[in-house]
CSV table of C-alpha atoms and ligand atoms in Angstrom, one decimal:
chain,number,residue,atom,x,y,z
E,186,MET,CA,15.3,-33.8,26.1
E,187,VAL,CA,13.8,-30.3,26.8
E,188,ALA,CA,11.7,-29.1,24.0
E,189,GLN,CA,12.6,-25.7,22.6
E,190,LYS,CA,10.3,-22.9,23.6
E,191,LYS,CA,8.0,-22.2,20.7
E,192,ARG,CA,6.4,-18.8,19.8
E,193,CYS,CA,3.4,-18.0,17.7
E,194,VAL,CA,1.6,-14.8,16.8
E,195,LEU,CA,-2.2,-14.6,17.0
E,196,ILE,CA,-4.0,-11.8,15.2
E,197,LEU,CA,-7.6,-11.0,16.2
E,198,ALA,CA,-9.5,-9.9,13.1
E,199,ALA,CA,-13.0,-11.3,13.5
E,200,GLY,CA,-14.7,-8.2,14.9
E,201,LYS,CA,-17.7,-6.6,13.2
E,202,GLY,CA,-15.9,-3.2,12.8
E,203,THR,CA,-19.4,-1.6,13.1
E,204,ARG,CA,-17.9,1.9,13.6
E,205,MET,CA,-16.3,1.8,10.2
E,206,LYS,CA,-19.8,2.0,8.6
E,207,SER,CA,-18.5,0.0,5.7
E,208,SER,CA,-19.3,-3.1,3.7
E,209,LEU,CA,-15.6,-4.0,3.5
E,210,PRO,CA,-14.4,-6.0,6.5
E,211,LYS,CA,-12.2,-3.7,8.7
E,212,PRO,CA,-9.0,-5.7,8.3
E,213,LEU,CA,-9.1,-5.2,4.5
E,214,HIS,CA,-9.2,-1.4,4.6
E,215,ALA,CA,-6.0,-0.1,3.1
E,216,VAL,CA,-3.4,2.1,4.8
E,217,CYS,CA,-0.9,3.4,2.2
E,218,GLY,CA,-2.0,0.8,-0.3
E,219,THR,CA,-1.8,-2.3,2.0
E,220,PRO,CA,-4.7,-3.7,4.0
E,221,ILE,CA,-4.5,-3.2,7.7
E,222,LEU,CA,-4.1,-6.9,8.2
E,223,GLY,CA,-1.2,-7.0,5.7
E,224,HIS,CA,0.8,-4.5,7.8
E,225,ILE,CA,0.2,-6.6,10.9
E,226,LEU,CA,1.1,-9.8,9.1
E,227,LYS,CA,4.4,-8.3,7.8
E,228,ALA,CA,5.4,-7.1,11.3
E,229,SER,CA,4.5,-10.6,12.7
E,230,GLN,CA,6.6,-12.3,10.1
E,231,SER,CA,9.7,-10.2,11.0
E,232,LEU,CA,9.6,-11.8,14.4
E,233,ASN,CA,10.1,-15.2,12.7
E,234,PRO,CA,7.4,-17.0,14.6
E,235,ALA,CA,6.8,-20.8,14.4
E,236,ALA,CA,3.3,-20.0,13.1
E,237,ILE,CA,0.8,-17.1,12.7
E,238,GLY,CA,-2.9,-17.6,13.5
E,239,VAL,CA,-5.5,-15.2,12.2
E,240,VAL,CA,-8.9,-15.2,13.8
E,241,VAL,CA,-11.6,-14.4,11.2
E,242,GLY,CA,-15.3,-14.0,11.7
E,243,HIS,CA,-17.1,-11.0,10.2
E,244,GLY,CA,-16.6,-11.3,6.4
E,245,ALA,CA,-14.4,-14.3,7.0
E,246,GLN,CA,-14.4,-15.6,3.5
E,247,THR,CA,-13.5,-12.3,2.0
E,248,VAL,CA,-10.8,-11.7,4.5
E,249,LEU,CA,-9.4,-15.2,4.1
E,250,GLN,CA,-9.4,-15.1,0.3
E,251,THR,CA,-7.8,-11.6,0.0
E,252,VAL,CA,-5.1,-12.4,2.6
E,253,GLN,CA,-4.3,-15.8,1.2
E,254,ASP,CA,-3.8,-14.4,-2.3
E,255,ARG,CA,-1.3,-11.8,-1.0
E,256,LEU,CA,0.7,-13.7,1.5
E,257,ALA,CA,3.6,-14.3,-0.9
E,258,ASP,CA,3.6,-10.6,-2.0
E,259,TRP,CA,3.9,-9.6,1.6
E,260,GLY,CA,6.8,-12.0,2.2
E,261,ILE,CA,5.0,-14.1,4.7
E,262,SER,CA,6.8,-17.5,5.0
E,263,ALA,CA,5.6,-18.6,8.4
E,264,PRO,CA,2.7,-21.0,8.2
E,265,VAL,CA,-0.5,-19.1,8.5
E,266,GLU,CA,-3.6,-20.7,10.1
E,267,PHE,CA,-7.0,-19.1,9.8
E,268,ILE,CA,-9.3,-19.8,12.7
E,269,GLU,CA,-13.0,-19.0,12.4
E,270,GLN,CA,-14.8,-17.4,15.4
E,271,THR,CA,-18.5,-18.1,14.9
E,272,ASP,CA,-19.8,-16.3,18.0
E,273,LEU,CA,-18.5,-12.7,17.8
E,274,SER,CA,-18.8,-12.0,21.5
E,275,GLY,CA,-15.5,-10.1,22.1
E,276,SER,CA,-11.7,-10.4,22.0
E,277,GLY,CA,-11.8,-13.0,24.8
E,278,SER,CA,-14.0,-15.3,22.8
E,279,ALA,CA,-11.8,-14.7,19.7
E,280,VAL,CA,-8.8,-16.1,21.6
E,281,LYS,CA,-10.9,-18.9,23.0
E,282,ALA,CA,-11.8,-19.9,19.4
E,283,ALA,CA,-8.0,-20.1,18.8
E,284,SER,CA,-7.3,-22.4,21.8
E,285,PRO,CA,-6.4,-25.5,19.7
E,286,PHE,CA,-3.9,-23.3,17.8
E,287,ILE,CA,-2.2,-21.6,20.8
E,288,GLN,CA,-1.9,-24.7,22.9
E,289,LYS,CA,0.7,-25.9,20.4
E,290,PHE,CA,3.0,-23.1,21.5
E,291,ASP,CA,4.6,-22.0,24.8
E,292,THR,CA,4.4,-18.3,24.2
E,293,VAL,CA,1.8,-16.3,22.2
E,294,LEU,CA,2.0,-12.8,21.0
E,295,ILE,CA,-1.5,-11.5,20.6
E,296,LEU,CA,-2.2,-8.5,18.3
E,297,ASN,CA,-5.5,-6.7,17.6
E,298,GLY,CA,-6.1,-6.8,13.9
E,299,ASP,CA,-6.7,-3.0,13.7
E,300,THR,CA,-3.3,-1.5,14.7
E,301,PRO,CA,-1.3,-1.2,11.4
E,302,LEU,CA,1.2,1.3,12.8
E,303,LEU,CA,2.8,-1.3,15.2
E,304,LYS,CA,6.6,-1.5,15.0
E,305,THR,CA,8.6,-4.7,14.8
E,306,GLN,CA,11.2,-3.3,17.2
E,307,THR,CA,8.6,-2.8,19.9
E,308,LEU,CA,7.3,-6.3,19.5
E,309,CYS,CA,10.8,-7.7,19.8
E,310,GLU,CA,11.4,-5.7,22.9
E,311,MET,CA,8.1,-7.0,24.4
E,312,LEU,CA,9.1,-10.6,23.8
E,313,ASN,CA,12.5,-10.1,25.3
E,314,THR,CA,11.1,-8.3,28.3
E,315,PHE,CA,8.5,-11.1,28.8
E,316,GLU,CA,11.3,-13.7,28.8
E,317,ALA,CA,13.7,-11.7,30.9
E,318,GLN,CA,11.1,-11.0,33.6
E,319,GLN,CA,9.7,-14.5,33.4
E,320,ALA,CA,6.3,-12.9,33.2
E,321,GLY,CA,3.0,-14.7,32.9
E,322,ALA,CA,1.6,-11.9,30.7
E,323,LEU,CA,2.8,-8.6,29.3
E,324,VAL,CA,0.9,-5.8,27.8
E,325,LEU,CA,2.1,-2.8,25.7
E,326,GLY,CA,0.9,0.4,27.5
E,327,VAL,CA,1.2,3.8,26.0
E,328,THR,CA,0.2,7.3,27.3
E,329,VAL,CA,-2.0,9.1,24.7
E,330,PRO,CA,-3.2,12.6,24.4
E,331,ASP,CA,-6.8,11.4,24.1
E,332,PRO,CA,-7.5,8.0,25.8
E,333,SER,CA,-11.2,8.0,25.0
E,334,GLY,CA,-12.4,4.7,23.5
E,335,TYR,CA,-9.4,2.7,24.8
E,336,GLY,CA,-9.1,0.3,27.8
E,337,ARG,CA,-7.3,2.1,30.6
E,338,ILE,CA,-4.4,0.5,32.5
E,339,VAL,CA,-5.1,0.7,36.2
E,340,ARG,CA,-2.1,0.4,38.5
E,341,GLN,CA,-1.7,-0.5,42.1
E,342,ALA,CA,-0.4,2.1,44.6
E,343,ASN,CA,3.1,0.6,44.2
E,344,GLY,CA,2.9,1.1,40.4
E,345,ASP,CA,2.4,-2.6,39.6
E,346,PHE,CA,-0.3,-3.6,37.1
E,347,GLN,CA,-3.7,-4.1,38.6
E,348,LYS,CA,-6.3,-4.5,35.8
E,349,ILE,CA,-7.6,-3.1,32.5
E,350,VAL,CA,-10.9,-1.3,32.6
E,351,GLU,CA,-12.7,-0.9,29.2
E,352,ASP,CA,-13.8,2.6,28.3
E,353,ALA,CA,-17.5,1.5,28.3
E,354,ASP,CA,-17.1,0.4,31.9
E,355,ALA,CA,-14.9,3.1,33.3
E,356,ASP,CA,-16.1,5.6,35.9
E,357,ALA,CA,-15.2,9.3,35.6
E,358,GLU,CA,-12.0,8.8,37.7
E,359,THR,CA,-10.8,5.9,35.6
E,360,LYS,CA,-11.6,7.7,32.4
E,361,LYS,CA,-8.9,10.3,33.4
E,362,ILE,CA,-6.2,7.7,33.1
E,363,ALA,CA,-4.1,8.4,30.0
E,364,GLU,CA,-2.2,5.2,30.0
E,365,ILE,CA,-4.0,2.8,27.6
E,366,ASN,CA,-3.9,-0.8,26.5
E,367,SER,CA,-2.5,-0.9,23.0
E,368,GLY,CA,-4.1,-4.3,22.2
E,369,MET,CA,-0.7,-6.0,21.9
E,370,TYR,CA,0.2,-8.7,24.5
E,371,VAL,CA,2.5,-11.6,25.2
E,372,PHE,CA,1.2,-14.5,27.1
E,373,ASP,CA,2.4,-17.7,28.6
E,374,SER,CA,0.1,-20.0,26.6
E,375,ALA,CA,-0.9,-22.4,29.4
E,376,LEU,CA,-1.7,-19.5,31.8
E,377,LEU,CA,-3.8,-17.8,29.1
E,378,GLN,CA,-5.8,-21.0,28.5
E,379,THR,CA,-6.7,-21.3,32.1
E,380,ALA,CA,-7.6,-17.6,32.4
E,381,LEU,CA,-9.8,-17.8,29.3
E,382,GLN,CA,-11.9,-20.5,31.0
E,383,GLN,CA,-12.6,-18.1,33.9
E,384,LEU,CA,-13.9,-15.1,31.7
E,385,THR,CA,-17.4,-13.9,32.3
E,386,PRO,CA,-19.4,-11.6,30.0
E,387,GLN,CA,-18.9,-7.9,30.8
E,388,GLY,CA,-20.0,-4.5,29.8
E,389,PRO,CA,-23.1,-3.2,28.0
E,390,LYS,CA,-22.6,-5.7,25.1
E,391,HIS,CA,-22.0,-8.8,27.4
E,392,GLU,CA,-18.6,-9.5,25.8
E,393,TYR,CA,-15.8,-11.7,26.9
E,394,TYR,CA,-12.8,-9.3,27.3
E,395,LEU,CA,-9.3,-10.6,26.5
E,396,THR,CA,-8.2,-7.8,28.8
E,397,ASP,CA,-9.7,-9.5,31.8
E,398,THR,CA,-7.3,-12.4,31.5
E,399,LEU,CA,-4.4,-10.2,32.7
E,400,ALA,CA,-5.9,-9.6,36.2
E,401,LEU,CA,-6.8,-13.3,36.3
E,402,ILE,CA,-3.2,-14.3,35.6
E,403,LYS,CA,-2.1,-11.9,38.2
E,404,ALA,CA,-4.5,-13.5,40.7
E,405,GLN,CA,-2.5,-16.7,40.1
E,406,ASN,CA,0.5,-14.9,41.5
E,407,ARG,CA,2.2,-14.7,38.2
E,408,ARG,CA,3.9,-11.5,37.1
E,409,VAL,CA,2.0,-9.2,34.7
E,410,VAL,CA,4.2,-6.6,33.2
E,411,VAL,CA,3.2,-3.3,31.5
E,412,PHE,CA,5.8,-2.6,28.8
E,413,ASN,CA,5.8,1.1,28.0
E,414,SER,CA,6.7,2.8,24.8
E,415,THR,CA,6.9,6.6,24.3
E,416,ASP,CA,5.9,6.2,20.6
E,417,TYR,CA,2.2,6.2,21.4
E,418,LYS,CA,1.3,6.6,17.7
E,419,GLN,CA,2.1,2.9,17.0
E,420,ALA,CA,-0.8,1.9,19.2
E,421,LEU,CA,-3.5,3.7,17.2
E,422,GLY,CA,-6.4,1.4,16.8
E,423,ILE,CA,-8.6,1.9,13.7
E,424,ASN,CA,-12.2,1.8,14.6
E,425,SER,CA,-13.6,4.6,12.3
E,426,LYS,CA,-12.9,6.2,9.0
E,427,ALA,CA,-11.4,9.2,10.8
E,428,GLN,CA,-8.9,6.9,12.6
E,429,LEU,CA,-8.2,5.3,9.2
E,430,ALA,CA,-7.3,8.7,7.8
E,431,GLN,CA,-5.2,9.5,10.8
E,432,ALA,CA,-3.2,6.2,10.5
E,433,GLN,CA,-2.6,6.9,6.8
E,434,GLN,CA,-1.3,10.3,7.6
E,435,ILE,CA,1.1,8.9,10.3
E,436,MET,CA,2.4,6.2,8.0
E,437,ARG,CA,2.9,8.7,5.2
E,438,SER,CA,4.9,11.0,7.4
E,439,ARG,CA,7.1,8.0,8.5
E,440,VAL,CA,7.7,7.2,4.8
E,441,ALA,CA,8.5,10.9,4.0
E,442,GLN,CA,10.9,11.1,6.9
E,443,LYS,CA,12.8,8.0,5.8
E,444,LEU,CA,13.1,9.3,2.3
E,445,MET,CA,14.3,12.7,3.4
E,446,ASP,CA,16.9,11.0,5.6
E,447,GLU,CA,18.0,9.2,2.5
E,448,GLY,CA,18.5,12.6,0.6
E,449,VAL,CA,15.2,12.9,-1.3
E,450,THR,CA,13.8,16.5,-1.5
E,451,LEU,CA,10.2,16.7,-0.6
E,452,LEU,CA,8.8,20.2,-1.1
E,453,GLN,CA,5.8,19.6,1.0
E,454,PRO,CA,6.0,16.2,2.7
E,455,ASP,CA,2.4,16.3,4.1
E,456,GLN,CA,1.0,16.7,0.6
E,457,THR,CA,2.9,13.9,-1.1
E,458,TYR,CA,1.5,10.3,-1.2
E,459,ILE,CA,4.2,7.8,-1.3
E,460,ASP,CA,3.7,4.1,-0.5
E,461,PRO,CA,6.1,2.4,2.0
E,462,GLU,CA,7.8,0.0,-0.6
E,463,VAL,CA,8.7,2.9,-2.9
E,464,LYS,CA,12.5,3.6,-3.4
E,465,ILE,CA,13.7,7.0,-4.5
E,466,GLY,CA,17.3,8.1,-5.2
E,467,ALA,CA,19.0,11.1,-3.6
E,468,ASP,CA,18.4,14.7,-4.8
E,469,THR,CA,15.2,13.7,-6.6
E,470,VAL,CA,12.7,16.6,-6.1
E,471,ILE,CA,9.1,15.7,-5.3
E,472,CYS,CA,6.5,18.5,-5.6
E,473,PRO,CA,3.2,18.5,-3.7
E,474,GLY,CA,0.3,16.5,-5.0
E,475,THR,CA,2.3,13.6,-6.3
E,476,TYR,CA,1.3,9.9,-5.9
E,477,ILE,CA,4.1,7.3,-6.0
E,478,LEU,CA,2.5,4.0,-5.4
E,479,GLY,CA,3.1,0.2,-5.2
E,480,GLU,CA,6.4,-1.3,-6.2
E,481,THR,CA,7.9,1.8,-7.8
E,482,VAL,CA,11.6,2.6,-8.0
E,483,ILE,CA,12.8,6.2,-8.9
E,484,GLY,CA,16.4,7.1,-9.5
E,485,LYS,CA,18.6,10.1,-8.5
E,486,ASN,CA,18.2,13.7,-9.6
E,487,CYS,CA,14.7,13.3,-11.0
E,488,VAL,CA,12.0,16.0,-10.9
E,489,LEU,CA,8.4,15.1,-10.3
E,490,GLU,CA,6.2,18.1,-10.7
E,491,GLY,CA,2.7,18.5,-9.1
E,492,GLY,CA,0.0,16.0,-10.0
E,493,VAL,CA,2.3,13.3,-11.2
E,494,TYR,CA,1.0,9.8,-10.6
E,495,ILE,CA,3.3,6.8,-10.8
E,496,LYS,CA,2.3,3.2,-10.0
E,497,ASP,CA,4.4,0.0,-10.1
E,498,SER,CA,7.0,1.5,-12.4
E,499,GLN,CA,10.8,1.9,-12.8
E,500,ILE,CA,12.1,5.4,-13.4
E,501,ALA,CA,15.9,5.8,-13.9
E,502,ASP,CA,18.2,8.8,-13.0
E,503,ASN,CA,17.7,12.4,-14.3
E,504,VAL,CA,14.2,11.9,-15.5
E,505,THR,CA,11.8,14.9,-15.5
E,506,LEU,CA,8.1,14.2,-15.1
E,507,LYS,CA,6.2,17.4,-15.7
E,508,MET,CA,2.9,18.3,-14.3
E,509,GLY,CA,0.0,15.8,-14.5
E,510,THR,CA,2.0,12.9,-16.0
E,511,TYR,CA,0.5,9.5,-15.3
E,512,VAL,CA,2.7,6.4,-15.4
E,513,GLU,CA,1.5,2.8,-14.8
E,514,GLU,CA,3.6,-0.5,-14.9
E,515,SER,CA,6.2,1.1,-17.2
E,516,THR,CA,9.9,1.6,-17.5
E,517,VAL,CA,11.6,4.9,-18.1
E,518,ALA,CA,15.4,5.1,-18.8
E,519,GLU,CA,17.7,7.9,-17.8
E,520,ASN,CA,17.4,11.5,-19.1
E,521,CYS,CA,13.8,11.0,-20.4
E,522,GLN,CA,11.3,13.8,-20.2
E,523,LEU,CA,7.6,13.3,-19.8
E,524,GLY,CA,4.6,15.6,-19.9
E,525,PRO,CA,3.1,17.9,-19.1
E,526,TYR,CA,0.1,15.5,-19.1
E,527,ALA,CA,1.7,12.5,-20.7
E,528,HIS,CA,0.2,9.0,-20.1
E,529,LEU,CA,2.2,5.8,-20.1
E,530,ARG,CA,-0.1,2.8,-19.9
E,531,PRO,CA,1.1,-0.6,-18.8
E,532,LYS,CA,4.1,-2.2,-20.5
E,533,SER,CA,5.5,1.0,-22.0
E,534,VAL,CA,9.3,1.3,-22.2
E,535,LEU,CA,11.1,4.6,-22.8
E,536,CYS,CA,14.7,4.2,-23.8
E,537,LYS,CA,17.4,6.8,-22.8
E,538,GLY,CA,16.6,10.4,-23.5
E,539,ALA,CA,13.2,9.8,-25.0
E,540,LYS,CA,10.5,12.5,-24.8
E,541,VAL,CA,6.8,12.0,-24.5
E,542,GLY,CA,5.1,15.3,-24.3
E,543,ASN,CA,1.7,17.1,-24.0
E,544,TYR,CA,-1.3,14.8,-24.1
E,545,SER,CA,0.4,11.9,-25.6
E,546,GLU,CA,-0.6,8.4,-24.7
E,547,ILE,CA,1.7,5.4,-25.0
E,548,LYS,CA,0.5,1.8,-24.5
E,549,LYS,CA,2.6,-1.4,-24.7
E,550,ALA,CA,5.2,0.3,-26.8
E,551,VAL,CA,8.9,0.8,-26.9
E,552,ILE,CA,10.0,4.4,-27.6
E,553,GLY,CA,13.7,4.1,-28.7
E,554,GLU,CA,16.6,6.2,-27.5
E,555,GLY,CA,16.2,9.9,-28.1
E,556,SER,CA,12.9,9.5,-29.9
E,557,LYS,CA,10.2,12.1,-29.4
E,558,VAL,CA,6.5,11.9,-29.2
E,559,ASN,CA,5.9,15.4,-28.2
E,560,HIS,CA,2.3,16.4,-29.0
E,561,LEU,CA,-1.2,14.8,-28.9
E,562,SER,CA,-0.3,11.3,-30.1
E,563,TYR,CA,-1.4,7.8,-29.4
E,564,ILE,CA,1.3,5.1,-29.8
E,565,GLY,CA,0.1,1.6,-28.9
E,566,ASP,CA,1.5,-1.9,-29.6
E,567,THR,CA,4.5,-0.3,-31.3
E,568,GLN,CA,8.2,-1.0,-31.6
E,569,MET,CA,9.9,2.4,-32.2
E,570,GLY,CA,13.6,2.7,-32.9
E,571,ALA,CA,16.1,5.4,-31.9
E,572,GLY,CA,16.1,9.0,-33.1
E,573,VAL,CA,12.5,9.0,-34.4
E,574,ASN,CA,10.6,12.2,-34.5
E,575,VAL,CA,6.8,11.8,-34.3
E,576,GLY,CA,4.8,14.7,-35.5
E,577,ALA,CA,1.8,16.2,-33.6
E,578,GLY,CA,-1.4,14.2,-33.7
E,579,THR,CA,0.1,10.9,-34.9
E,580,ILE,CA,-2.0,7.9,-34.2
E,581,THR,CA,-1.3,4.1,-34.4
E,582,CYS,CA,-4.5,2.4,-35.4
E,583,ASN,CA,-3.7,-0.8,-33.6
E,584,TYR,CA,-7.2,-2.2,-33.2
E,585,ASP,CA,-9.4,-3.5,-36.0
E,586,GLY,CA,-12.4,-4.2,-33.7
E,587,LYS,CA,-11.3,-7.7,-33.0
E,588,ASN,CA,-7.5,-7.9,-32.7
E,589,LYS,CA,-4.6,-5.7,-31.7
E,590,HIS,CA,-1.8,-5.3,-34.3
E,591,GLN,CA,1.8,-4.1,-34.2
E,592,THR,CA,3.4,-1.0,-35.8
E,593,ILE,CA,7.1,-1.1,-36.3
E,594,ILE,CA,8.9,2.2,-36.8
E,595,GLU,CA,12.7,1.8,-37.3
E,596,ASP,CA,15.5,4.2,-36.4
E,597,HIS,CA,15.6,7.8,-37.6
E,598,VAL,CA,12.2,7.9,-39.2
E,599,PHE,CA,10.7,11.3,-39.5
E,600,ILE,CA,6.9,11.4,-39.2
E,601,GLY,CA,5.0,14.6,-40.2
E,602,SER,CA,2.0,15.8,-38.3
E,603,ASN,CA,-1.4,14.1,-38.2
E,604,VAL,CA,-0.3,10.7,-39.5
E,605,ASN,CA,-2.3,7.4,-39.1
E,606,PHE,CA,-0.5,4.1,-39.1
E,607,VAL,CA,-3.0,1.3,-39.8
E,608,ALA,CA,-1.4,-1.7,-38.1
E,609,PRO,CA,0.1,-4.1,-38.9
E,610,VAL,CA,2.5,-1.9,-40.7
E,611,THR,CA,6.3,-1.3,-40.8
E,612,VAL,CA,8.3,1.9,-41.6
E,613,ARG,CA,11.9,1.2,-42.4
E,614,GLU,CA,14.8,3.3,-41.2
E,615,TYR,CA,15.4,6.8,-42.4
E,616,ALA,CA,12.0,6.9,-44.0
E,617,LYS,CA,9.9,10.1,-44.0
E,618,ILE,CA,6.1,10.2,-43.8
E,619,GLY,CA,4.3,13.2,-45.2
E,620,ALA,CA,1.9,15.1,-42.9
E,621,GLY,CA,-1.7,14.0,-43.0
E,622,SER,CA,-0.9,10.5,-44.4
E,623,THR,CA,-2.8,7.3,-43.6
E,624,ILE,CA,-0.1,4.6,-44.0
E,625,THR,CA,-1.4,1.1,-44.7
E,626,LYS,CA,1.7,-0.5,-46.4
E,627,GLU,CA,5.3,-0.8,-45.6
E,628,VAL,CA,7.5,2.2,-46.3
E,629,PRO,CA,11.0,1.2,-47.4
E,630,ALA,CA,14.2,2.6,-45.9
E,631,GLU,CA,15.2,6.2,-46.8
E,632,SER,CA,12.0,6.8,-48.9
E,633,LEU,CA,9.1,9.2,-48.5
E,634,GLY,CA,5.7,7.7,-47.8
E,635,ILE,CA,2.8,10.0,-48.5
E,636,ALA,CA,-0.8,8.9,-48.6
E,637,ARG,CA,-3.3,11.7,-48.8
E,638,ALA,CA,-5.6,13.2,-51.5
E,639,ARG,CA,-4.2,15.9,-53.6
E,640,GLN,CA,-5.4,19.4,-53.0
E,641,VAL,CA,-8.1,20.7,-55.3
E,642,VAL,CA,-8.7,24.5,-55.6
E,643,LEU,CA,-12.1,25.6,-57.0
E,644,GLU,CA,-12.2,29.3,-57.7
E,645,ASN,CA,-15.0,31.5,-56.5
E,646,LYS,CA,-16.4,28.7,-54.3
E,647,GLY,CA,-15.1,30.4,-51.1
E,648,VAL,CA,-16.9,32.7,-48.7
E,649,LYS,CA,-18.5,35.6,-50.6
E,650,LYS,CA,-17.0,38.9,-49.4
E,651,ASN,CA,-19.7,41.2,-47.8
E,652,ASP,CA,-22.2,38.4,-47.7
F,890,UD1,C1,-9.7,-3.2,22.4
F,890,UD1,C2,-9.3,-3.6,23.9
F,890,UD1,C3,-9.0,-2.2,24.6
F,890,UD1,C4,-7.8,-1.6,23.9
F,890,UD1,C5,-8.1,-1.4,22.4
F,890,UD1,C6,-6.8,-1.1,21.7
F,890,UD1,C7,-10.7,-5.5,24.5
F,890,UD1,C8,-11.8,-6.0,25.3
F,890,UD1,N1,-10.5,-4.2,24.5
F,890,UD1,O1,-10.8,-2.4,22.4
F,890,UD1,O2,-8.6,-2.5,25.9
F,890,UD1,O3,-7.5,-0.4,24.4
F,890,UD1,O4,-8.5,-2.7,21.8
F,890,UD1,O5,-7.0,-0.8,20.3
F,890,UD1,O6,-10.0,-6.3,23.9
F,890,UD1,N2,-12.3,-9.0,17.7
F,890,UD1,C9,-12.5,-10.3,17.3
F,890,UD1,N3,-13.6,-10.9,17.7
F,890,UD1,C10,-14.6,-10.3,18.5
F,890,UD1,C11,-14.4,-8.9,18.8
F,890,UD1,C12,-13.2,-8.3,18.4
F,890,UD1,O7,-11.6,-10.9,16.7
F,890,UD1,O8,-15.6,-10.9,18.8
F,890,UD1,C13,-11.0,-8.4,17.3
F,890,UD1,C14,-11.3,-7.2,16.4
F,890,UD1,O9,-11.3,-7.6,15.0
F,890,UD1,C15,-10.1,-6.2,16.7
F,890,UD1,C16,-9.7,-6.6,18.1
F,890,UD1,O10,-10.3,-7.9,18.4
F,890,UD1,O11,-9.0,-6.4,15.8
F,890,UD1,C17,-10.2,-5.6,19.1
F,890,UD1,O12,-11.6,-5.4,19.0
F,890,UD1,P1,-12.2,-4.0,19.0
F,890,UD1,O13,-13.7,-4.1,18.9
F,890,UD1,O14,-11.5,-3.1,18.0
F,890,UD1,O15,-11.8,-3.5,20.5
F,890,UD1,P2,-11.7,-2.1,21.1
F,890,UD1,O16,-13.0,-1.6,21.5
F,890,UD1,O17,-10.9,-1.2,20.2
F,891,CA,CA1,-10.1,-1.4,18.2
């Protein structure tokens, strides 16, 4: 019986990343909220490989721990094997360290661990071309406006692949070549193993270059294919903070383009910070300076004014978020209005048509249908019914220094300004609370609760005229 051809992906993420000048290992730097390595793992997973190998080295424990904890979130179902490279002497030795892993497979797709903009479709096309052309090796080559820093693809007179020359080793003529090695390859596993044995240290840092294996495979009379893509941006390798910012900008513009294609109105796409997983309905208007992050879903016909920040939240249709509103891990139903400068802390729920206005903070509370918390309030650990009107400056005193307590405010309660609720406390439906009250006991339905000192007037104790 002929064994089925098996494919794996190998990601090289052991390098020191010296040029980042950072204490955080390079693969963990985030691009649009997800570590670089997360983007590469997600793209790898969509190829449905038999396994994914990750070579770790510099900051190995941190990288391993962070990635392992997030594999499920990223939807990685292929078995992931971490391989430690102890001698950090180049991409060639990284692959050598992974020899026991790759020899279990027929074909290996190798990806540098610093190219988060890679596209699944290109990787698929690379694998298909590799198979169709019965190649020994294939490299993704792109022509870039500024090739400095990259390995150059040198071709023979007939146009065939000849070799890759690293930037550090290139002469003036070679440096002019604009076609670069993207750091994404497909190899016949057995040929790669043989070529790895033949590598010798190169360049100023005496490194083993993975890129040298291509010429070695060619010397075995096996076909080495350069697969070209015109989308050169997907090959951007992150070696510095400037390249990190550049990658972020490219990914954000891809996200913005996709949202606009789906009917979202972005007033200034390049000044809007939206993570790739975010979903937004048609005709929602997004003003500049907004941050929409994590697993957020926003409905249709919403308006997000400038400075709005939303993370891991669900916002339904026709919601207006005015300037400076901050929403975290919360749910907002349709037709609600927030802000300016409203703050929803985690586990807040706004029911249909609720309003949370200027400088109000809500935490772990339900604000019932059509209820209003319009001015300068703090509502925490509260269950509020429908049609409640909360006066300016109302505070739930939910914390006694040790424990948090609940406030329950039933439907159609009317709360005057500057009221304190000392929790645990319940206000029954249709009750009214006098302004300035500090409520410590239950207020029955349809009654007026008032708890404040009576006013005293002392004559001639005011300011003396003409004093
Ligand atoms: C590499 C390529 C270059 C290509 C460029 C594309 C080599 C020799 N050169 O250069 O031709 O144009 O990528 O972005 O491969 N790594 C290890 N162990 C090591 C050294 C590196 O795992 O000992 C990993 C790094 O973590 C990184 C990848 O290999 O993900 C490439 O290393 P890097 O130092 O970034 O190579 P470049 O100089 O960018
Ligand atoms: Ca690199």
